[in-house]
Amino acid sequence: MRAWLGAARSRAQRWLPATLRGRLMLMLFVAVIASHVLTLTVVFELAPYSWDMVQPPPESWPDVPDDIWYSPATLLDIGVRLLALLLPAWLGARWLSEPLRRLAQAARELGTDIHRPPLAEADGTLECREASRVFNQMQACIRQQMADRDRFVAAVSHDLRTPLTRLRLRAENLPEEDRLRFSRDIEEMDVMLTATLDHLRGVARAEPMAQLDIQALLESLVDDERACGHDVRLCGRAAAPIAAQATALRRCVGNLVGNAVRYGGAAHITLIDTGDAVSIRVRDFGPGLPPAELDKVLQPFYRGPGAPRHAQGMGLGLSIVQDIVQRHGGYLQLDNAPDGGLIALVSLPRLERPAQPG
């Protein structure tokens, strides 16, 4: 049955106008013809006894009864005309908008699943087929660029870590004081290199989306932070799992908690489940940020004016957080608390279907 419907649809596609304008004209023509045919059928065949009630009023207009235009034949005439116009218009709107709806859905999915199947290029009007073809070409180009980037990052990682390893070995032969200084510098270079390479690869490990118990993830993160002596607390609950990348989301919240502990001395996490989305609110009790800096700190390699000079890092933590949140279809918002401190709010929607890794 499905094969027969597909063959019939293919045959119909050959006889239909190719452009959107042509299909609109065809739909209007069909609607007008159907309206007249149905109206004439009803008036002359289905309501012969009411014909005298829909005749034009005589010359003595004031003597005509007021309810003549509310007769069953008149109401039936109006109803049939409206039905004949509205039904084809509704069907035509669905018919013409379906390819555009598929294109919009594919564009939304592209942000979370770069390897999604390409759009069908044989459906819809000429304009929609051309848009689908261009969209597929764009997706293929992005996939190729991401593959080239991954190869570049792998090559750079190997080439840069090799001299660092040699430096570590040579530092072992230095005096104790010089060896400690060299070791600190090498460690800092290694941290900077790891953060930069992670940012270049878009924090995009080959990790699939899966149903995740975000409550358990946050509780595990809090336990690890407390084991290190940090003041980290969690309140709130999640009613149901959420589709997410577990490792990436743990790193996302871990970066926010790490910033809160480093610059504010403590981190209070609040989990809010609204049904269609889950929000993670991380608050610290530090000095906060000037309003002009709230957007700047999300940029890669930017460090706020209050960041200690001795602190490790390159200003990539919040940028990585934003990348992860956007890959999950959510958003990141930074605000200063009224009584001091910074509030980082991560909102993650519950996706209709798990996306594959990008």
Tab-separated table of C-alpha atoms in Angstrom, residues 213-226 232 234-237 250 269 271:
chain	number	residue	atom	x	y	z
A	213	ASP	CA	19.208	11.457	35.572
A	214	ILE	CA	20.357	15.021	36.097
A	215	GLN	CA	19.558	14.814	39.810
A	216	ALA	CA	22.099	12.014	40.272
A	217	LEU	CA	24.672	13.828	38.129
A	218	LEU	CA	24.488	16.980	40.251
A	219	GLU	CA	24.581	15.024	43.512
A	220	SER	CA	27.723	13.222	42.341
A	221	LEU	CA	29.326	16.524	41.361
A	222	VAL	CA	28.492	18.061	44.747
A	223	ASP	CA	29.957	15.047	46.587
A	224	ASP	CA	33.201	15.361	44.625
A	225	GLU	CA	33.454	19.090	45.378
A	226	ARG	CA	32.791	18.565	49.080
A	232	VAL	CA	28.961	23.405	47.483
A	234	LEU	CA	22.357	21.437	46.114
A	235	CYS	CA	18.607	21.916	46.475
A	236	GLY	CA	15.652	21.132	44.234
A	237	ARG	CA	14.682	18.008	42.330
A	250	ARG	CA	28.925	17.460	33.891
A	269	ILE	CA	23.112	24.926	43.081
A	271	LEU	CA	17.643	22.479	40.307
